[in-house]
Amino acid sequence: MILFKKTEDLHKWLDDQRKKGKKIGFVPTMGALHEGHLSLIESSSKSNQVTVCSIFVNPTQFNDPKDYERYPVTIEKDIELLENSGCDVLFMPSVVEMYPEGLGLPLHYDLGYLETILEGKFRPGHFQGVCVVVHKLLEKVLPDNLYLGQKDYQQCMVITKLVDLIGLKKKIIINICPTLREPDGLAMSSRNVRLKEDERKKAVAIFQSLSFIRDNLEKGDLSDLKQNANNILAKNGFRTDYIEIAGANNLSLVKEWDGKIKLVAVAAAFLNEVRLIDNMLLN
Ligand code: AMP
C-alpha cells in the first residue's frame, strides 16, 4: 500500500494508473477503522484494479467542537488494517492540505429538504461540511466507483445529490454497502470505542428499537409505534434526538402508512456524551 499526504503526488500516481486503463474505487473515511470500513474496501477491491481509502477527520462537519476533539484517532492500527485488506492507496492529507484557504465555507450546496430533517435538523451545518470535504476529495481522486455505508443513510442521499450538483468531469458510480453489526446487533461505528462498559451493554437498545419498529409495523397511524420504540431507548438511558419512520427513497417523514411505500426507520440518540445513529429498512 502506498501512503500519500500531498494531493499533487496522489494525482500523478492516479493519472498513471488511469492511463494504464485501471479502474479506481474510492472509500472516504474519518479513520478509527473497523470491519464496517473494511467491508467497503473489500467491495471496492472486487470491482476495481485500484482502491483508494482516505482518512481525514474533517473539522467542518462537526457542529460540536468537543465531538471533533474527542473523535478517536488510531492511525497505526488503521494502517495495519488497510495493509491487510486489499487497499492500494491511503490518502491522509493534513487540514492545511485540504483547506489551504482556511476553514470558512465559501460555497453553499443546495441540499433542499434533505438538510432540514433528521441529521440536518439536529446537526446544523453538518451536511455542508460533509459536502465540502467530499467535493474536494472527489476532485482529487476522480474515482470510477465511490463506496458509502448504508449506516449513514441520509449521508448517502446527500452525497448522491452532491454528485449531481457538482457535475464532475467524470461519471462516478455510487455503491451503497450494507451496515456491519456487532454480534448483539449494535452497528459498528468508530464512536463505539468511546462507550464505557455499562454504556456498551445499553447501546444495543438502538438496534432493538429499530427492530421493534420493523417487527410491529402495520398500515395506518405510526405514532404509537414510534413512541414505544422511543421508550426502549429511554429505558436504557438514551437521550433521543429523533426516532422516525420515513420513505426509503426520499426520507419524507411518514405519519400514516399506506401499507405500500418502502420505509426506513432512522434513529439518533445520546448515551451520555456519545451520539449514536442507526437505521433499518422496514419492508
Ligand atoms: P466514517 O469513517 O464514520 O465517516 O465512515 C466512512 C464510511 O464507512 C461511510 O461511508 C460510512 O457510512 C461507512 N460505515 C461506517 N460504519 C459502517 C458500518 N458499520 N458498516 C458499513 N459501513 C460503515
mmCIF file of C-alpha atoms and ligand atoms in Angstrom:
data_model
loop_
_atom_site.group_PDB
_atom_site.id
_atom_site.type_symbol
_atom_site.label_atom_id
_atom_site.label_comp_id
_atom_site.label_asym_id
_atom_site.label_seq_id
_atom_site.Cartn_x
_atom_site.Cartn_y
_atom_site.Cartn_z
ATOM 1 C CA MET A 1 0.000 0.000 0.000
ATOM 2 C CA ILE A 2 1.242 3.478 -0.874
ATOM 3 C CA LEU A 3 0.632 6.375 1.508
ATOM 4 C CA PHE A 4 0.142 9.871 0.049
ATOM 5 C CA LYS A 5 -0.184 13.042 2.066
ATOM 6 C CA LYS A 6 0.004 15.528 -0.809
ATOM 7 C CA THR A 7 -2.661 15.927 -3.487
ATOM 8 C CA GLU A 8 -0.063 16.504 -6.210
ATOM 9 C CA ASP A 9 1.638 13.145 -5.557
ATOM 10 C CA LEU A 10 -1.709 11.350 -5.416
ATOM 11 C CA HIS A 11 -2.789 12.984 -8.705
ATOM 12 C CA LYS A 12 0.364 11.943 -10.543
ATOM 13 C CA TRP A 13 0.150 8.359 -9.368
ATOM 14 C CA LEU A 14 -3.577 8.012 -10.129
ATOM 15 C CA ASP A 15 -3.142 9.605 -13.593
ATOM 16 C CA ASP A 16 -0.570 6.910 -14.410
ATOM 17 C CA GLN A 17 -2.983 4.195 -13.304
ATOM 18 C CA ARG A 18 -5.826 5.682 -15.376
ATOM 19 C CA LYS A 19 -3.566 5.782 -18.444
ATOM 20 C CA LYS A 20 -2.965 2.061 -17.925
ATOM 21 C CA GLY A 21 -6.765 1.608 -18.062
ATOM 22 C CA LYS A 22 -7.195 0.781 -14.384
ATOM 23 C CA LYS A 23 -10.495 1.416 -12.649
ATOM 24 C CA ILE A 24 -10.368 3.347 -9.397
ATOM 25 C CA GLY A 25 -12.590 2.672 -6.374
ATOM 26 C CA PHE A 26 -12.709 5.179 -3.507
ATOM 27 C CA VAL A 27 -13.642 4.732 0.169
ATOM 28 C CA PRO A 28 -13.613 8.020 2.123
ATOM 29 C CA THR A 29 -13.360 7.618 5.917
ATOM 30 C CA MET A 30 -12.507 9.510 9.092
ATOM 31 C CA GLY A 31 -10.296 6.672 10.345
ATOM 32 C CA ALA A 32 -10.575 4.660 13.573
ATOM 33 C CA LEU A 33 -11.297 1.873 11.152
ATOM 34 C CA HIS A 34 -13.422 -1.178 11.916
ATOM 35 C CA GLU A 35 -14.818 -4.091 9.940
ATOM 36 C CA GLY A 36 -17.594 -1.888 8.510
ATOM 37 C CA HIS A 37 -14.989 0.265 6.771
ATOM 38 C CA LEU A 38 -13.039 -2.801 5.685
ATOM 39 C CA SER A 39 -16.159 -4.264 4.060
ATOM 40 C CA LEU A 40 -16.286 -1.164 1.825
ATOM 41 C CA ILE A 41 -12.602 -1.648 0.921
ATOM 42 C CA GLU A 42 -13.341 -5.274 0.096
ATOM 43 C CA SER A 43 -16.282 -4.329 -2.152
ATOM 44 C CA SER A 44 -14.085 -1.808 -3.931
ATOM 45 C CA SER A 45 -11.184 -4.181 -4.489
ATOM 46 C CA LYS A 46 -13.524 -6.769 -6.032
ATOM 47 C CA SER A 47 -14.625 -4.364 -8.801
ATOM 48 C CA ASN A 48 -11.636 -2.024 -9.275
ATOM 49 C CA GLN A 49 -7.951 -2.518 -10.005
ATOM 50 C CA VAL A 50 -7.041 0.324 -7.655
ATOM 51 C CA THR A 51 -8.685 1.019 -4.291
ATOM 52 C CA VAL A 52 -8.042 4.346 -2.592
ATOM 53 C CA CYS A 53 -9.022 4.903 1.036
ATOM 54 C CA SER A 54 -8.832 8.367 2.577
ATOM 55 C CA ILE A 55 -8.522 9.089 6.276
ATOM 56 C CA PHE A 56 -9.362 12.653 7.181
ATOM 57 C CA VAL A 57 -11.201 13.819 10.281
ATOM 58 C CA ASN A 58 -12.994 16.719 8.672
ATOM 59 C CA PRO A 59 -13.280 19.701 11.054
ATOM 60 C CA THR A 60 -16.002 21.483 9.049
ATOM 61 C CA GLN A 61 -18.589 18.734 9.536
ATOM 62 C CA PHE A 62 -18.506 18.788 13.350
ATOM 63 C CA ASN A 63 -21.157 21.110 14.670
ATOM 64 C CA ASP A 64 -19.879 20.368 18.204
ATOM 65 C CA PRO A 65 -16.163 21.241 18.679
ATOM 66 C CA LYS A 66 -15.891 18.802 21.623
ATOM 67 C CA ASP A 67 -17.044 15.957 19.379
ATOM 68 C CA TYR A 68 -14.224 16.874 16.948
ATOM 69 C CA GLU A 69 -11.607 16.966 19.729
ATOM 70 C CA ARG A 70 -12.741 13.598 21.072
ATOM 71 C CA TYR A 71 -13.081 11.842 17.726
ATOM 72 C CA PRO A 72 -10.955 8.655 18.042
ATOM 73 C CA VAL A 73 -7.642 8.594 16.154
ATOM 74 C CA THR A 74 -5.872 5.220 15.727
ATOM 75 C CA ILE A 75 -3.617 5.781 12.714
ATOM 76 C CA GLU A 76 -1.086 2.986 13.304
ATOM 77 C CA LYS A 77 -3.796 0.372 13.729
ATOM 78 C CA ASP A 78 -5.658 1.784 10.704
ATOM 79 C CA ILE A 79 -2.572 1.456 8.501
ATOM 80 C CA GLU A 80 -2.091 -2.140 9.635
ATOM 81 C CA LEU A 81 -5.748 -2.993 8.903
ATOM 82 C CA LEU A 82 -5.554 -1.371 5.464
ATOM 83 C CA GLU A 83 -2.279 -3.159 4.612
ATOM 84 C CA ASN A 84 -4.067 -6.464 5.181
ATOM 85 C CA SER A 85 -7.303 -5.506 3.410
ATOM 86 C CA GLY A 86 -6.528 -5.102 -0.284
ATOM 87 C CA CYS A 87 -6.299 -1.317 -0.124
ATOM 88 C CA ASP A 88 -3.745 0.043 -2.638
ATOM 89 C CA VAL A 89 -3.536 3.692 -1.657
ATOM 90 C CA LEU A 90 -4.080 5.540 1.594
ATOM 91 C CA PHE A 91 -4.593 9.281 1.187
ATOM 92 C CA MET A 92 -4.046 11.014 4.511
ATOM 93 C CA PRO A 93 -3.979 14.787 3.974
ATOM 94 C CA SER A 94 -3.443 17.418 6.666
ATOM 95 C CA VAL A 95 -6.081 20.047 7.445
ATOM 96 C CA VAL A 96 -3.970 22.633 5.567
ATOM 97 C CA GLU A 97 -3.691 20.350 2.547
ATOM 98 C CA MET A 98 -7.490 20.032 2.424
ATOM 99 C CA TYR A 99 -8.306 23.615 3.395
ATOM 100 C CA PRO A 100 -5.414 25.818 2.162
ATOM 101 C CA GLU A 101 -7.888 28.713 2.023
ATOM 102 C CA GLY A 102 -8.949 28.233 5.686
ATOM 103 C CA LEU A 103 -11.976 26.575 7.254
ATOM 104 C CA GLY A 104 -14.655 29.054 6.100
ATOM 105 C CA LEU A 105 -17.146 27.501 3.678
ATOM 106 C CA PRO A 106 -17.402 29.809 0.647
ATOM 107 C CA LEU A 107 -19.785 27.537 -1.302
ATOM 108 C CA HIS A 108 -23.323 26.685 -0.263
ATOM 109 C CA TYR A 109 -24.694 23.391 -1.554
ATOM 110 C CA ASP A 110 -28.402 23.483 -2.204
ATOM 111 C CA LEU A 111 -29.493 20.279 -0.489
ATOM 112 C CA GLY A 112 -33.106 21.446 -0.072
ATOM 113 C CA TYR A 113 -35.406 19.303 2.076
ATOM 114 C CA LEU A 114 -32.645 16.791 2.920
ATOM 115 C CA GLU A 115 -30.857 19.382 5.020
ATOM 116 C CA THR A 116 -33.948 20.363 7.028
ATOM 117 C CA ILE A 117 -34.688 16.973 8.630
ATOM 118 C CA LEU A 118 -33.101 14.362 10.925
ATOM 119 C CA GLU A 119 -29.284 14.801 10.921
ATOM 120 C CA GLY A 120 -29.664 18.057 9.002
ATOM 121 C CA LYS A 121 -32.002 19.454 11.649
ATOM 122 C CA PHE A 122 -30.124 18.186 14.722
ATOM 123 C CA ARG A 123 -26.616 18.934 13.422
ATOM 124 C CA PRO A 124 -26.881 22.347 11.749
ATOM 125 C CA GLY A 125 -24.171 22.826 9.130
ATOM 126 C CA HIS A 126 -23.063 19.203 9.299
ATOM 127 C CA PHE A 127 -24.017 18.285 5.730
ATOM 128 C CA GLN A 128 -22.486 21.460 4.284
ATOM 129 C CA GLY A 129 -19.201 20.327 5.873
ATOM 130 C CA VAL A 130 -19.666 16.806 4.515
ATOM 131 C CA CYS A 131 -20.320 18.207 1.030
ATOM 132 C CA VAL A 132 -17.300 20.482 1.090
ATOM 133 C CA VAL A 133 -14.919 17.689 2.040
ATOM 134 C CA VAL A 134 -16.430 15.042 -0.252
ATOM 135 C CA HIS A 135 -16.400 17.531 -3.165
ATOM 136 C CA LYS A 136 -12.697 18.209 -2.568
ATOM 137 C CA LEU A 137 -11.894 14.509 -2.179
ATOM 138 C CA LEU A 138 -13.805 13.530 -5.322
ATOM 139 C CA GLU A 139 -11.948 16.170 -7.343
ATOM 140 C CA LYS A 140 -8.660 14.837 -6.019
ATOM 141 C CA VAL A 141 -9.345 11.135 -6.567
ATOM 142 C CA LEU A 142 -11.786 11.203 -9.541
ATOM 143 C CA PRO A 143 -12.852 7.607 -8.912
ATOM 144 C CA ASP A 144 -14.933 5.390 -11.185
ATOM 145 C CA ASN A 145 -16.718 3.946 -8.134
ATOM 146 C CA LEU A 146 -17.461 5.520 -4.773
ATOM 147 C CA TYR A 147 -18.294 3.266 -1.775
ATOM 148 C CA LEU A 148 -20.531 4.501 1.034
ATOM 149 C CA GLY A 149 -22.117 2.765 4.035
ATOM 150 C CA GLN A 150 -25.878 2.481 4.492
ATOM 151 C CA LYS A 151 -25.112 3.099 8.184
ATOM 152 C CA ASP A 152 -25.163 6.806 7.254
ATOM 153 C CA TYR A 153 -28.414 6.611 5.312
ATOM 154 C CA GLN A 154 -29.096 10.318 4.966
ATOM 155 C CA GLN A 155 -25.447 11.000 4.137
ATOM 156 C CA CYS A 156 -25.723 8.552 1.217
ATOM 157 C CA MET A 157 -28.638 10.632 -0.109
ATOM 158 C CA VAL A 158 -26.779 13.887 0.442
ATOM 159 C CA ILE A 159 -23.689 12.635 -1.396
ATOM 160 C CA THR A 160 -25.810 11.298 -4.256
ATOM 161 C CA LYS A 161 -27.337 14.778 -4.543
ATOM 162 C CA LEU A 162 -23.903 16.399 -4.255
ATOM 163 C CA VAL A 163 -22.540 14.330 -7.145
ATOM 164 C CA ASP A 164 -25.487 15.555 -9.280
ATOM 165 C CA LEU A 165 -24.992 19.164 -8.181
ATOM 166 C CA ILE A 166 -21.254 19.450 -8.843
ATOM 167 C CA GLY A 167 -21.177 17.685 -12.226
ATOM 168 C CA LEU A 168 -17.608 16.361 -12.145
ATOM 169 C CA LYS A 169 -15.817 15.787 -15.429
ATOM 170 C CA LYS A 170 -16.098 12.055 -14.889
ATOM 171 C CA LYS A 171 -19.185 9.930 -14.177
ATOM 172 C CA ILE A 172 -18.990 8.412 -10.712
ATOM 173 C CA ILE A 173 -20.998 5.334 -9.755
ATOM 174 C CA ILE A 174 -22.182 5.348 -6.140
ATOM 175 C CA ASN A 175 -22.247 1.972 -4.400
ATOM 176 C CA ILE A 176 -24.116 1.757 -1.081
ATOM 177 C CA CYS A 177 -22.944 -1.126 1.124
ATOM 178 C CA PRO A 178 -24.850 -2.796 3.985
ATOM 179 C CA THR A 179 -24.270 -1.921 7.641
ATOM 180 C CA LEU A 180 -21.954 -4.289 9.502
ATOM 181 C CA ARG A 181 -23.039 -5.036 13.073
ATOM 182 C CA GLU A 182 -21.538 -6.475 16.249
ATOM 183 C CA PRO A 183 -22.895 -9.919 17.249
ATOM 184 C CA ASP A 184 -25.548 -8.305 19.512
ATOM 185 C CA GLY A 185 -26.771 -6.042 16.665
ATOM 186 C CA LEU A 186 -25.042 -2.750 17.518
ATOM 187 C CA ALA A 187 -23.970 -1.065 14.272
ATOM 188 C CA MET A 188 -20.174 -0.862 14.072
ATOM 189 C CA SER A 189 -19.030 2.719 14.499
ATOM 190 C CA SER A 190 -15.774 4.498 15.277
ATOM 191 C CA ARG A 191 -17.612 6.162 18.155
ATOM 192 C CA ASN A 192 -18.338 2.812 19.871
ATOM 193 C CA VAL A 193 -14.837 2.785 21.394
ATOM 194 C CA ARG A 194 -15.868 5.813 23.453
ATOM 195 C CA LEU A 195 -18.614 3.820 25.214
ATOM 196 C CA LYS A 196 -17.843 2.699 28.790
ATOM 197 C CA GLU A 197 -18.531 -0.938 29.652
ATOM 198 C CA ASP A 198 -22.057 -0.355 31.030
ATOM 199 C CA GLU A 199 -22.881 2.043 28.171
ATOM 200 C CA ARG A 200 -21.754 -0.531 25.625
ATOM 201 C CA LYS A 201 -24.263 -3.027 27.073
ATOM 202 C CA LYS A 202 -27.093 -0.493 26.818
ATOM 203 C CA ALA A 203 -26.097 0.680 23.331
ATOM 204 C CA VAL A 204 -27.777 -2.306 21.700
ATOM 205 C CA ALA A 205 -31.138 -0.661 22.565
ATOM 206 C CA ILE A 206 -30.827 1.481 19.438
ATOM 207 C CA PHE A 207 -30.822 -1.670 17.289
ATOM 208 C CA GLN A 208 -33.631 -3.143 19.415
ATOM 209 C CA SER A 209 -35.821 -0.070 18.999
ATOM 210 C CA LEU A 210 -35.409 -0.173 15.195
ATOM 211 C CA SER A 211 -36.077 -3.929 15.166
ATOM 212 C CA PHE A 212 -39.189 -3.289 17.281
ATOM 213 C CA ILE A 213 -40.490 -0.902 14.616
ATOM 214 C CA ARG A 214 -39.754 -3.396 11.829
ATOM 215 C CA ASP A 215 -41.422 -6.270 13.683
ATOM 216 C CA ASN A 216 -44.567 -4.346 14.685
ATOM 217 C CA LEU A 217 -45.132 -2.265 11.567
ATOM 218 C CA GLU A 218 -48.775 -2.081 10.476
ATOM 219 C CA LYS A 219 -50.707 0.011 7.989
ATOM 220 C CA GLY A 220 -52.210 3.210 9.470
ATOM 221 C CA ASP A 221 -51.093 5.674 12.152
ATOM 222 C CA LEU A 222 -47.444 5.175 13.209
ATOM 223 C CA SER A 223 -47.275 7.462 16.258
ATOM 224 C CA ASP A 224 -47.746 4.755 18.940
ATOM 225 C CA LEU A 225 -45.166 2.553 17.258
ATOM 226 C CA LYS A 226 -42.629 5.388 17.290
ATOM 227 C CA GLN A 227 -43.470 6.221 20.917
ATOM 228 C CA ASN A 228 -42.962 2.594 22.012
ATOM 229 C CA ALA A 229 -39.650 2.435 20.153
ATOM 230 C CA ASN A 230 -38.569 5.642 21.833
ATOM 231 C CA ASN A 231 -39.484 4.138 25.225
ATOM 232 C CA ILE A 232 -36.982 1.315 24.590
ATOM 233 C CA LEU A 233 -34.276 3.950 24.123
ATOM 234 C CA ALA A 234 -35.355 5.968 27.170
ATOM 235 C CA LYS A 235 -35.457 2.867 29.425
ATOM 236 C CA ASN A 236 -31.839 2.198 28.523
ATOM 237 C CA GLY A 237 -30.696 5.698 29.373
ATOM 238 C CA PHE A 238 -30.615 7.179 25.861
ATOM 239 C CA ARG A 239 -31.473 10.833 25.183
ATOM 240 C CA THR A 240 -33.170 10.685 21.814
ATOM 241 C CA ASP A 241 -32.573 13.319 19.135
ATOM 242 C CA TYR A 242 -35.045 11.551 16.860
ATOM 243 C CA ILE A 243 -36.548 8.195 16.037
ATOM 244 C CA GLU A 244 -38.564 8.430 12.848
ATOM 245 C CA ILE A 245 -40.113 6.413 10.078
ATOM 246 C CA ALA A 246 -39.557 7.794 6.600
ATOM 247 C CA GLY A 247 -39.894 6.964 2.927
ATOM 248 C CA ALA A 248 -36.851 4.899 1.974
ATOM 249 C CA ASN A 249 -36.494 6.719 -1.358
ATOM 250 C CA ASN A 250 -36.740 10.341 -0.275
ATOM 251 C CA LEU A 251 -36.709 10.398 3.577
ATOM 252 C CA SER A 252 -40.057 12.203 3.713
ATOM 253 C CA LEU A 253 -41.398 11.593 7.235
ATOM 254 C CA VAL A 254 -44.379 9.228 7.305
ATOM 255 C CA LYS A 255 -47.115 9.570 9.953
ATOM 256 C CA GLU A 256 -49.713 7.281 8.350
ATOM 257 C CA TRP A 257 -48.504 4.297 6.330
ATOM 258 C CA ASP A 258 -50.492 3.163 3.296
ATOM 259 C CA GLY A 259 -49.073 -0.347 3.626
ATOM 260 C CA LYS A 260 -47.207 0.028 0.331
ATOM 261 C CA ILE A 261 -44.396 2.558 0.187
ATOM 262 C CA LYS A 262 -40.897 1.431 1.140
ATOM 263 C CA LEU A 263 -39.954 2.635 4.613
ATOM 264 C CA VAL A 264 -36.802 3.134 6.638
ATOM 265 C CA ALA A 265 -36.607 3.675 10.401
ATOM 266 C CA VAL A 266 -33.887 6.114 11.440
ATOM 267 C CA ALA A 267 -32.636 7.000 14.895
ATOM 268 C CA ALA A 268 -30.057 9.207 16.577
ATOM 269 C CA ALA A 269 -29.592 9.229 20.331
ATOM 270 C CA PHE A 270 -27.034 10.025 23.024
ATOM 271 C CA LEU A 271 -25.737 7.683 25.688
ATOM 272 C CA ASN A 272 -24.242 10.299 27.997
ATOM 273 C CA GLU A 273 -21.659 12.043 25.779
ATOM 274 C CA VAL A 274 -21.679 9.630 22.859
ATOM 275 C CA ARG A 275 -24.104 10.165 19.987
ATOM 276 C CA LEU A 276 -25.022 7.048 18.003
ATOM 277 C CA ILE A 277 -27.029 6.774 14.790
ATOM 278 C CA ASP A 278 -28.544 3.772 13.052
ATOM 279 C CA ASN A 279 -31.269 2.860 10.580
ATOM 280 C CA MET A 280 -33.162 -0.142 9.289
ATOM 281 C CA LEU A 281 -35.104 -0.787 6.092
ATOM 282 C CA LEU A 282 -38.533 -1.979 7.201
ATOM 283 C CA ASN A 283 -40.263 -3.702 4.301
HETATM 284 P P1 AMP B 1 -16.784 7.293 8.831
HETATM 285 O O1 AMP B 1 -15.338 6.975 8.993
HETATM 286 O O2 AMP B 1 -17.592 7.000 10.040
HETATM 287 O O3 AMP B 1 -17.016 8.660 8.244
HETATM 288 O O4 AMP B 1 -17.338 6.269 7.744
HETATM 289 C C1 AMP B 1 -16.727 6.091 6.496
HETATM 290 C C2 AMP B 1 -17.619 5.247 5.642
HETATM 291 O O5 AMP B 1 -17.820 3.980 6.263
HETATM 292 C C3 AMP B 1 -19.021 5.861 5.455
HETATM 293 O O6 AMP B 1 -19.445 5.654 4.123
HETATM 294 C C4 AMP B 1 -19.844 5.091 6.444
HETATM 295 O O7 AMP B 1 -21.219 5.031 6.114
HETATM 296 C C5 AMP B 1 -19.207 3.711 6.371
HETATM 297 N N1 AMP B 1 -19.514 2.937 7.571
HETATM 298 C C6 AMP B 1 -19.456 3.365 8.863
HETATM 299 N N2 AMP B 1 -19.864 2.393 9.701
HETATM 300 C C7 AMP B 1 -20.217 1.333 8.932
HETATM 301 C C8 AMP B 1 -20.735 0.036 9.208
HETATM 302 N N3 AMP B 1 -20.995 -0.363 10.446
HETATM 303 N N4 AMP B 1 -20.976 -0.806 8.168
HETATM 304 C C9 AMP B 1 -20.723 -0.399 6.893
HETATM 305 N N5 AMP B 1 -20.236 0.816 6.564
HETATM 306 C C10 AMP B 1 -19.991 1.674 7.566
#
